Amino acid sequence: MEIEEACGLGLCFGVRRATEILKREAITYGEIETLGPLAHNQQLMQGLVEIGVTPVDCLEQIRGNIVAIPTHGASPEILSQLRARHIHIIDTTCPIVQQAQNAAEELAIAGFEVIVFGDAGHSEVKGLLGCTRGSGMVISGIEQVAACLKLSAKDRGFRRLGVISQTTQTWPVFCNFIKQLMGKLTTWDLENRENVLKELRVINTLCTATQERQRAAKELAQRSQLMIVVGGYDSANTIRLTEICFSIVETHQVEIADEVDSCWITGKQHIGITAGASTPDEIIRDVVKKLKSFVG
Ligand code: F3S
């Protein structure tokens, strides 16, 4: 049985960078609170808790005066509330997320109504929305477009539309959304002659590290009989890897090695492994070890 790892898996540079910053700062400050988890992986978070870095869910739960912003970033509103409380901020926002935030803000300043394509409940999306200076809306599916555009046209009379995406969306999904959006806009223009769209600007805010992992996972899935995806169940990029692989071949997502079931590998000669961008290296190694233990 061959076990092959995707060429590009596990910790992305953004999470690796954030972890290193926090390990360094924890030596200086002892106790640090993070506003939400650094990344969506329980094992990674547990490792940080052991060195004094603990997540809190919201501003009200902050007890100390050293707070880290996780890789997903935070809205300007949250940052100003922290500053108003004289809290020292350690910013570990991923540079890719920072670029997406800058794009959102620049569009808003230039007078665009900003569509943030992504999951409304995700902390990164909340941060992106917070950068649109009140002129943004989150859309997670094309079925929401008509209602959002009508509402915006009526309430704000916008005629210039900017689109950005949650960084961990897939390229095909984002492209398909833009294509469908164009279709809706044509209808919308015809129905609302007084609100004809003057300009549509699409900015690619997708993360290249995520795209590379997705491409590598897809390639590997195409020549494997089974894919194991290692990563947190609440990690958006891990879930997308699972969806991509699942559409091609039998796929199982696990958070830790103990979840790997020996019956999955029966009759399989080629097993592929990939992992989400917040999965620690040692967890991936444990999963590979577990798989190897089944074949003796
Ligand atoms: Fe950043 Fe992409 Fe990782 S946005 S945190 S490099 S998945």
Tab-separated table of N, CA, C and O in Angstrom, residues 26-131:
chain	number	residue	atom	x	y	z
A	26	ALA	N	4.590	35.325	23.959
A	26	ALA	CA	4.210	34.663	25.222
A	26	ALA	C	5.398	34.647	26.187
A	26	ALA	O	5.212	34.716	27.414
A	27	ILE	N	6.608	34.572	25.659
A	27	ILE	CA	7.801	34.607	26.527
A	27	ILE	C	7.902	35.992	27.159
A	27	ILE	O	8.192	36.147	28.345
A	28	THR	N	7.590	37.027	26.392
A	28	THR	CA	7.681	38.405	26.894
A	28	THR	C	6.558	38.720	27.881
A	28	THR	O	6.789	39.275	28.948
A	29	TYR	N	5.313	38.353	27.514
A	29	TYR	CA	4.164	38.806	28.304
A	29	TYR	C	3.573	37.755	29.243
A	29	TYR	O	2.763	38.077	30.102
A	30	GLY	N	3.927	36.508	29.077
A	30	GLY	CA	3.349	35.458	29.927
A	30	GLY	C	1.963	35.067	29.476
A	30	GLY	O	1.783	34.060	28.802
A	31	GLU	N	0.965	35.904	29.807
A	31	GLU	CA	-0.427	35.592	29.443
A	31	GLU	C	-0.885	36.463	28.274
A	31	GLU	O	-0.719	37.682	28.307
A	32	ILE	N	-1.455	35.812	27.273
A	32	ILE	CA	-2.021	36.550	26.129
A	32	ILE	C	-3.412	35.980	25.840
A	32	ILE	O	-3.613	34.762	25.883
A	33	GLU	N	-4.358	36.871	25.558
A	33	GLU	CA	-5.684	36.392	25.116
A	33	GLU	C	-5.799	36.649	23.614
A	33	GLU	O	-5.346	37.688	23.127
A	34	THR	N	-6.383	35.709	22.893
A	34	THR	CA	-6.622	35.940	21.458
A	34	THR	C	-8.120	36.144	21.255
A	34	THR	O	-8.937	35.451	21.873
A	35	LEU	N	-8.439	37.090	20.399
A	35	LEU	CA	-9.854	37.398	20.139
A	35	LEU	C	-10.393	36.389	19.143
A	35	LEU	O	-10.328	36.591	17.938
A	36	GLY	N	-10.874	35.280	19.670
A	36	GLY	CA	-11.249	34.136	18.826
A	36	GLY	C	-10.023	33.250	18.690
A	36	GLY	O	-8.907	33.659	19.024
A	37	PRO	N	-10.208	32.029	18.206
A	37	PRO	CA	-9.062	31.136	18.059
A	37	PRO	C	-8.081	31.662	17.019
A	37	PRO	O	-8.486	32.298	16.055
A	38	LEU	N	-6.796	31.398	17.246
A	38	LEU	CA	-5.765	31.834	16.285
A	38	LEU	C	-6.079	31.269	14.905
A	38	LEU	O	-5.956	31.937	13.884
A	39	ALA	N	-6.446	30.003	14.892
A	39	ALA	CA	-6.856	29.332	13.651
A	39	ALA	C	-7.800	28.220	14.092
A	39	ALA	O	-7.846	27.872	15.277
A	40	HIS	N	-8.547	27.662	13.127
A	40	HIS	CA	-9.556	26.672	13.517
A	40	HIS	C	-8.968	25.268	13.574
A	40	HIS	O	-9.246	24.429	12.715
A	41	ASN	N	-8.181	25.032	14.627
A	41	ASN	CA	-7.650	23.688	14.851
A	41	ASN	C	-7.430	23.504	16.350
A	41	ASN	O	-6.628	24.224	16.960
A	42	GLN	N	-8.161	22.549	16.921
A	42	GLN	CA	-8.123	22.348	18.378
A	42	GLN	C	-6.741	21.989	18.888
A	42	GLN	O	-6.321	22.448	19.951
A	43	GLN	N	-6.017	21.141	18.149
A	43	GLN	CA	-4.708	20.680	18.606
A	43	GLN	C	-3.707	21.835	18.613
A	43	GLN	O	-2.920	21.986	19.550
A	44	LEU	N	-3.769	22.658	17.582
A	44	LEU	CA	-2.889	23.821	17.512
A	44	LEU	C	-3.198	24.774	18.666
A	44	LEU	O	-2.299	25.275	19.346
A	45	MET	N	-4.495	24.959	18.925
A	45	MET	CA	-4.913	25.851	20.005
A	45	MET	C	-4.478	25.319	21.364
A	45	MET	O	-4.065	26.078	22.240
A	46	GLN	N	-4.582	23.989	21.537
A	46	GLN	CA	-4.189	23.379	22.803
A	46	GLN	C	-2.702	23.631	23.078
A	46	GLN	O	-2.305	23.970	24.197
A	47	GLY	N	-1.881	23.516	22.025
A	47	GLY	CA	-0.443	23.782	22.154
A	47	GLY	C	-0.194	25.212	22.610
A	47	GLY	O	0.716	25.467	23.426
A	48	LEU	N	-0.996	26.147	22.137
A	48	LEU	CA	-0.821	27.553	22.515
A	48	LEU	C	-1.297	27.802	23.948
A	48	LEU	O	-0.673	28.565	24.692
A	49	VAL	N	-2.403	27.141	24.329
A	49	VAL	CA	-2.920	27.291	25.698
A	49	VAL	C	-1.828	26.892	26.700
A	49	VAL	O	-1.624	27.542	27.732
A	50	GLU	N	-1.077	25.852	26.350
A	50	GLU	CA	-0.023	25.358	27.249
A	50	GLU	C	1.096	26.379	27.464
A	50	GLU	O	1.826	26.302	28.453
A	51	ILE	N	1.248	27.335	26.554
A	51	ILE	CA	2.280	28.369	26.781
A	51	ILE	C	1.663	29.711	27.199
A	51	ILE	O	2.309	30.752	27.166
A	52	GLY	N	0.375	29.684	27.569
A	52	GLY	CA	-0.249	30.884	28.137
A	52	GLY	C	-1.088	31.702	27.175
A	52	GLY	O	-1.481	32.829	27.486
A	53	VAL	N	-1.367	31.163	25.993
A	53	VAL	CA	-2.176	31.895	25.012
A	53	VAL	C	-3.585	31.303	24.988
A	53	VAL	O	-3.774	30.152	24.582
A	54	THR	N	-4.569	32.073	25.456
A	54	THR	CA	-5.925	31.525	25.542
A	54	THR	C	-6.911	32.340	24.692
A	54	THR	O	-6.844	33.569	24.674
A	55	PRO	N	-7.827	31.656	24.017
A	55	PRO	CA	-8.804	32.410	23.211
A	55	PRO	C	-9.991	32.883	24.050
A	55	PRO	O	-10.397	32.207	24.995
A	56	VAL	N	-10.533	34.041	23.695
A	56	VAL	CA	-11.810	34.494	24.267
A	56	VAL	C	-12.751	34.727	23.086
A	56	VAL	O	-12.303	34.976	21.972
A	57	ASP	N	-14.061	34.644	23.359
A	57	ASP	CA	-15.026	34.735	22.263
A	57	ASP	C	-15.336	36.165	21.826
A	57	ASP	O	-15.688	36.415	20.686
A	58	CYS	N	-15.262	37.091	22.801
A	58	CYS	CA	-15.675	38.464	22.480
A	58	CYS	C	-14.963	39.454	23.398
A	58	CYS	O	-14.313	39.055	24.381
A	59	LEU	N	-15.119	40.722	23.086
A	59	LEU	CA	-14.450	41.782	23.858
A	59	LEU	C	-14.796	41.719	25.338
A	59	LEU	O	-13.949	41.943	26.198
A	60	GLU	N	-16.067	41.406	25.626
A	60	GLU	CA	-16.535	41.402	27.024
A	60	GLU	C	-15.797	40.364	27.870
A	60	GLU	O	-15.733	40.475	29.089
A	61	GLN	N	-15.281	39.331	27.228
A	61	GLN	CA	-14.614	38.252	27.989
A	61	GLN	C	-13.142	38.545	28.281
A	61	GLN	O	-12.497	37.815	29.006
A	62	ILE	N	-12.625	39.630	27.736
A	62	ILE	CA	-11.194	39.932	27.931
A	62	ILE	C	-10.957	40.347	29.380
A	62	ILE	O	-11.627	41.228	29.921
A	63	ARG	N	-9.982	39.701	30.008
A	63	ARG	CA	-9.658	39.997	31.409
A	63	ARG	C	-8.337	40.754	31.540
A	63	ARG	O	-8.157	41.568	32.422
A	64	GLY	N	-7.380	40.423	30.666
A	64	GLY	CA	-6.062	41.035	30.774
A	64	GLY	C	-5.931	42.259	29.888
A	64	GLY	O	-6.932	42.824	29.432
A	65	ASN	N	-4.666	42.697	29.651
A	65	ASN	CA	-4.477	43.864	28.784
A	65	ASN	C	-3.530	43.594	27.615
A	65	ASN	O	-2.989	44.512	27.030
A	66	ILE	N	-3.351	42.294	27.294
A	66	ILE	CA	-2.586	41.918	26.101
A	66	ILE	C	-3.489	41.034	25.249
A	66	ILE	O	-3.882	39.946	25.675
A	67	VAL	N	-3.820	41.510	24.058
A	67	VAL	CA	-4.753	40.749	23.210
A	67	VAL	C	-4.171	40.577	21.802
A	67	VAL	O	-3.646	41.528	21.223
A	68	ALA	N	-4.259	39.345	21.312
A	68	ALA	CA	-3.783	39.066	19.949
A	68	ALA	C	-4.966	38.975	18.988
A	68	ALA	O	-5.989	38.377	19.310
A	69	ILE	N	-4.790	39.599	17.828
A	69	ILE	CA	-5.762	39.459	16.737
A	69	ILE	C	-5.351	38.233	15.938
A	69	ILE	O	-4.201	38.124	15.513
A	70	PRO	N	-6.257	37.267	15.744
A	70	PRO	CA	-5.882	36.036	15.031
A	70	PRO	C	-5.659	36.237	13.534
A	70	PRO	O	-5.879	37.332	13.010
A	71	THR	N	-5.250	35.182	12.863
A	71	THR	CA	-4.942	35.255	11.423
A	71	THR	C	-6.118	35.772	10.600
A	71	THR	O	-5.920	36.383	9.565
A	72	HIS	N	-7.351	35.507	11.074
A	72	HIS	CA	-8.536	35.931	10.309
A	72	HIS	C	-8.767	37.434	10.348
A	72	HIS	O	-9.614	37.950	9.642
A	73	GLY	N	-8.030	38.128	11.228
A	73	GLY	CA	-8.166	39.577	11.309
A	73	GLY	C	-9.364	40.022	12.127
A	73	GLY	O	-10.120	39.202	12.669
A	74	ALA	N	-9.517	41.327	12.257
A	74	ALA	CA	-10.652	41.898	12.994
A	74	ALA	C	-11.052	43.195	12.302
A	74	ALA	O	-10.257	43.786	11.554
A	75	SER	N	-12.250	43.657	12.590
A	75	SER	CA	-12.734	44.882	11.941
A	75	SER	C	-12.091	46.104	12.607
A	75	SER	O	-11.674	46.050	13.769
A	76	PRO	N	-12.036	47.233	11.890
A	76	PRO	CA	-11.504	48.472	12.483
A	76	PRO	C	-12.256	48.853	13.761
A	76	PRO	O	-11.667	49.401	14.697
A	77	GLU	N	-13.549	48.547	13.801
A	77	GLU	CA	-14.374	48.859	14.972
A	77	GLU	C	-13.855	48.118	16.214
A	77	GLU	O	-13.707	48.703	17.286
A	78	ILE	N	-13.552	46.829	16.038
A	78	ILE	CA	-13.032	46.026	17.156
A	78	ILE	C	-11.679	46.585	17.600
A	78	ILE	O	-11.418	46.739	18.799
A	79	LEU	N	-10.819	46.912	16.630
A	79	LEU	CA	-9.499	47.426	16.972
A	79	LEU	C	-9.608	48.741	17.744
A	79	LEU	O	-8.894	48.952	18.731
A	80	SER	N	-10.525	49.607	17.336
A	80	SER	CA	-10.624	50.881	18.059
A	80	SER	C	-11.203	50.687	19.453
A	80	SER	O	-10.830	51.393	20.394
A	81	GLN	N	-12.075	49.682	19.615
A	81	GLN	CA	-12.592	49.410	20.970
A	81	GLN	C	-11.466	48.907	21.883
A	81	GLN	O	-11.408	49.242	23.058
A	82	LEU	N	-10.573	48.078	21.318
A	82	LEU	CA	-9.439	47.588	22.116
A	82	LEU	C	-8.535	48.751	22.520
A	82	LEU	O	-8.091	48.859	23.668
A	83	ARG	N	-8.282	49.636	21.551
A	83	ARG	CA	-7.393	50.788	21.839
A	83	ARG	C	-8.023	51.696	22.889
A	83	ARG	O	-7.331	52.213	23.766
A	84	ALA	N	-9.350	51.852	22.803
A	84	ALA	CA	-10.042	52.701	23.780
A	84	ALA	C	-9.888	52.144	25.195
A	84	ALA	O	-9.915	52.893	26.174
A	85	ARG	N	-9.708	50.830	25.282
A	85	ARG	CA	-9.521	50.207	26.610
A	85	ARG	C	-8.041	50.111	26.972
A	85	ARG	O	-7.675	49.463	27.935
A	86	HIS	N	-7.193	50.744	26.179
A	86	HIS	CA	-5.723	50.753	26.404
A	86	HIS	C	-5.143	49.348	26.460
A	86	HIS	O	-4.272	49.049	27.275
A	87	ILE	N	-5.681	48.499	25.620
A	87	ILE	CA	-5.184	47.118	25.544
A	87	ILE	C	-4.060	47.047	24.515
A	87	ILE	O	-4.169	47.631	23.427
A	88	HIS	N	-2.967	46.376	24.874
A	88	HIS	CA	-1.859	46.212	23.928
A	88	HIS	C	-2.267	45.144	22.904
A	88	HIS	O	-2.656	44.035	23.265
A	89	ILE	N	-2.149	45.502	21.622
A	89	ILE	CA	-2.609	44.591	20.554
A	89	ILE	C	-1.412	43.926	19.877
A	89	ILE	O	-0.468	44.597	19.458
A	90	ILE	N	-1.466	42.591	19.803
A	90	ILE	CA	-0.480	41.840	19.011
A	90	ILE	C	-1.238	41.393	17.761
A	90	ILE	O	-2.152	40.571	17.835
A	91	ASP	N	-0.879	41.964	16.638
A	91	ASP	CA	-1.646	41.694	15.415
A	91	ASP	C	-1.014	40.565	14.613
A	91	ASP	O	0.055	40.724	14.041
A	92	THR	N	-1.699	39.415	14.573
A	92	THR	CA	-1.172	38.294	13.771
A	92	THR	C	-2.015	38.094	12.501
A	92	THR	O	-1.983	37.031	11.885
A	93	THR	N	-2.782	39.117	12.133
A	93	THR	CA	-3.594	39.005	10.905
A	93	THR	C	-2.706	38.553	9.744
A	93	THR	O	-1.646	39.125	9.503
A	94	CYS	N	-3.150	37.546	9.038
A	94	CYS	CA	-2.389	37.047	7.886
A	94	CYS	C	-2.256	38.156	6.839
A	94	CYS	O	-3.232	38.852	6.556
A	95	PRO	N	-1.080	38.331	6.267
A	95	PRO	CA	-0.910	39.382	5.247
A	95	PRO	C	-1.903	39.261	4.082
A	95	PRO	O	-2.302	40.273	3.493
A	96	ILE	N	-2.332	38.031	3.771
A	96	ILE	CA	-3.300	37.857	2.671
A	96	ILE	C	-4.666	38.418	3.085
A	96	ILE	O	-5.356	39.057	2.294
A	97	VAL	N	-5.038	38.157	4.341
A	97	VAL	CA	-6.312	38.697	4.844
A	97	VAL	C	-6.214	40.227	4.912
A	97	VAL	O	-7.169	40.936	4.578
A	98	GLN	N	-5.037	40.698	5.314
A	98	GLN	CA	-4.829	42.151	5.384
A	98	GLN	C	-5.032	42.790	4.008
A	98	GLN	O	-5.666	43.844	3.881
A	99	GLN	N	-4.523	42.133	2.978
A	99	GLN	CA	-4.705	42.650	1.604
A	99	GLN	C	-6.185	42.690	1.225
A	99	GLN	O	-6.652	43.631	0.585
A	100	ALA	N	-6.918	41.636	1.631
A	100	ALA	CA	-8.363	41.599	1.337
A	100	ALA	C	-9.075	42.730	2.084
A	100	ALA	O	-9.971	43.385	1.533
A	101	GLN	N	-8.659	42.981	3.330
A	101	GLN	CA	-9.254	44.090	4.100
A	101	GLN	C	-8.960	45.425	3.420
A	101	GLN	O	-9.833	46.297	3.332
A	102	ASN	N	-7.719	45.565	2.942
A	102	ASN	CA	-7.358	46.815	2.253
A	102	ASN	C	-8.212	47.006	0.999
A	102	ASN	O	-8.666	48.113	0.702
A	103	ALA	N	-8.434	45.888	0.270
A	103	ALA	CA	-9.249	45.965	-0.953
A	103	ALA	C	-10.669	46.409	-0.613
A	103	ALA	O	-11.255	47.253	-1.304
A	104	ALA	N	-11.222	45.846	0.465
A	104	ALA	CA	-12.585	46.208	0.890
A	104	ALA	C	-12.662	47.697	1.209
A	104	ALA	O	-13.589	48.400	0.775
A	105	GLU	N	-11.670	48.174	1.929
A	105	GLU	CA	-11.681	49.576	2.343
A	105	GLU	C	-11.497	50.507	1.141
A	105	GLU	O	-12.191	51.529	1.015
A	106	GLU	N	-10.582	50.125	0.249
A	106	GLU	CA	-10.331	50.977	-0.924
A	106	GLU	C	-11.578	51.072	-1.813
A	106	GLU	O	-11.899	52.144	-2.321
A	107	LEU	N	-12.273	49.956	-1.965
A	107	LEU	CA	-13.508	49.977	-2.763
A	107	LEU	C	-14.535	50.905	-2.115
A	107	LEU	O	-15.179	51.708	-2.798
A	108	ALA	N	-14.657	50.770	-0.782
A	108	ALA	CA	-15.646	51.591	-0.063
A	108	ALA	C	-15.304	53.076	-0.192
A	108	ALA	O	-16.176	53.901	-0.469
A	109	ILE	N	-14.018	53.390	-0.037
A	109	ILE	CA	-13.597	54.798	-0.132
A	109	ILE	C	-13.875	55.341	-1.537
A	109	ILE	O	-14.251	56.496	-1.712
A	110	ALA	N	-13.692	54.476	-2.539
A	110	ALA	CA	-13.905	54.907	-3.933
A	110	ALA	C	-15.395	54.969	-4.301
A	110	ALA	O	-15.742	55.248	-5.445
A	111	GLY	N	-16.259	54.670	-3.343
A	111	GLY	CA	-17.698	54.827	-3.588
A	111	GLY	C	-18.404	53.587	-4.094
A	111	GLY	O	-19.520	53.677	-4.599
A	112	PHE	N	-17.755	52.424	-3.965
A	112	PHE	CA	-18.389	51.180	-4.422
A	112	PHE	C	-19.245	50.585	-3.304
A	112	PHE	O	-18.889	50.663	-2.125
A	113	GLU	N	-20.331	49.968	-3.699
A	113	GLU	CA	-21.074	49.069	-2.816
A	113	GLU	C	-20.280	47.766	-2.844
A	113	GLU	O	-19.930	47.282	-3.926
A	114	VAL	N	-19.953	47.199	-1.684
A	114	VAL	CA	-19.017	46.070	-1.680
A	114	VAL	C	-19.734	44.761	-1.350
A	114	VAL	O	-20.348	44.628	-0.283
A	115	ILE	N	-19.648	43.800	-2.253
A	115	ILE	CA	-20.147	42.455	-1.970
A	115	ILE	C	-18.978	41.641	-1.446
A	115	ILE	O	-17.931	41.545	-2.084
A	116	VAL	N	-19.147	41.070	-0.233
A	116	VAL	CA	-18.146	40.147	0.305
A	116	VAL	C	-18.713	38.749	0.097
A	116	VAL	O	-19.711	38.376	0.724
A	117	PHE	N	-18.105	37.987	-0.793
A	117	PHE	CA	-18.595	36.636	-1.077
A	117	PHE	C	-17.983	35.673	-0.056
A	117	PHE	O	-16.764	35.452	-0.041
A	118	GLY	N	-18.817	35.120	0.832
A	118	GLY	CA	-18.281	34.224	1.860
A	118	GLY	C	-19.335	33.851	2.885
A	118	GLY	O	-20.522	34.156	2.711
A	119	ASP	N	-18.891	33.187	3.946
A	119	ASP	CA	-19.796	32.748	5.011
A	119	ASP	C	-19.990	33.878	6.019
A	119	ASP	O	-19.021	34.284	6.665
A	120	ALA	N	-21.242	34.315	6.167
A	120	ALA	CA	-21.517	35.479	7.017
A	120	ALA	C	-21.041	35.304	8.455
A	120	ALA	O	-20.649	36.254	9.115
A	121	GLY	N	-21.061	34.056	8.950
A	121	GLY	CA	-20.699	33.826	10.350
A	121	GLY	C	-19.198	33.722	10.586
A	121	GLY	O	-18.745	33.675	11.732
A	122	HIS	N	-18.407	33.692	9.520
A	122	HIS	CA	-16.960	33.477	9.683
A	122	HIS	C	-16.276	34.772	10.136
A	122	HIS	O	-16.592	35.852	9.637
A	123	SER	N	-15.320	34.630	11.067
A	123	SER	CA	-14.705	35.831	11.636
A	123	SER	C	-13.957	36.658	10.585
A	123	SER	O	-13.940	37.884	10.662
A	124	GLU	N	-13.366	35.991	9.602
A	124	GLU	CA	-12.670	36.766	8.554
A	124	GLU	C	-13.662	37.641	7.786
A	124	GLU	O	-13.397	38.814	7.516
A	125	VAL	N	-14.820	37.046	7.475
A	125	VAL	CA	-15.835	37.774	6.697
A	125	VAL	C	-16.380	38.961	7.506
A	125	VAL	O	-16.585	40.053	6.968
A	126	LYS	N	-16.553	38.745	8.818
A	126	LYS	CA	-17.025	39.851	9.666
A	126	LYS	C	-16.016	40.999	9.626
A	126	LYS	O	-16.379	42.171	9.573
A	127	GLY	N	-14.725	40.632	9.672
A	127	GLY	CA	-13.672	41.649	9.621
A	127	GLY	C	-13.678	42.383	8.286
A	127	GLY	O	-13.550	43.610	8.240
A	128	LEU	N	-13.852	41.637	7.186
A	128	LEU	CA	-13.878	42.250	5.849
A	128	LEU	C	-15.055	43.217	5.742
A	128	LEU	O	-14.917	44.337	5.247
A	129	LEU	N	-16.212	42.751	6.234
A	129	LEU	CA	-17.414	43.587	6.186
A	129	LEU	C	-17.188	44.881	6.977
A	129	LEU	O	-17.589	45.964	6.554
A	130	GLY	N	-16.498	44.719	8.109
A	130	GLY	CA	-16.213	45.876	8.961
A	130	GLY	C	-15.315	46.901	8.285
A	130	GLY	O	-15.232	48.047	8.713
A	131	CYS	N	-14.602	46.492	7.235
A	131	CYS	CA	-13.702	47.419	6.521
A	131	CYS	C	-14.411	48.166	5.400
A	131	CYS	O	-13.791	48.970	4.709
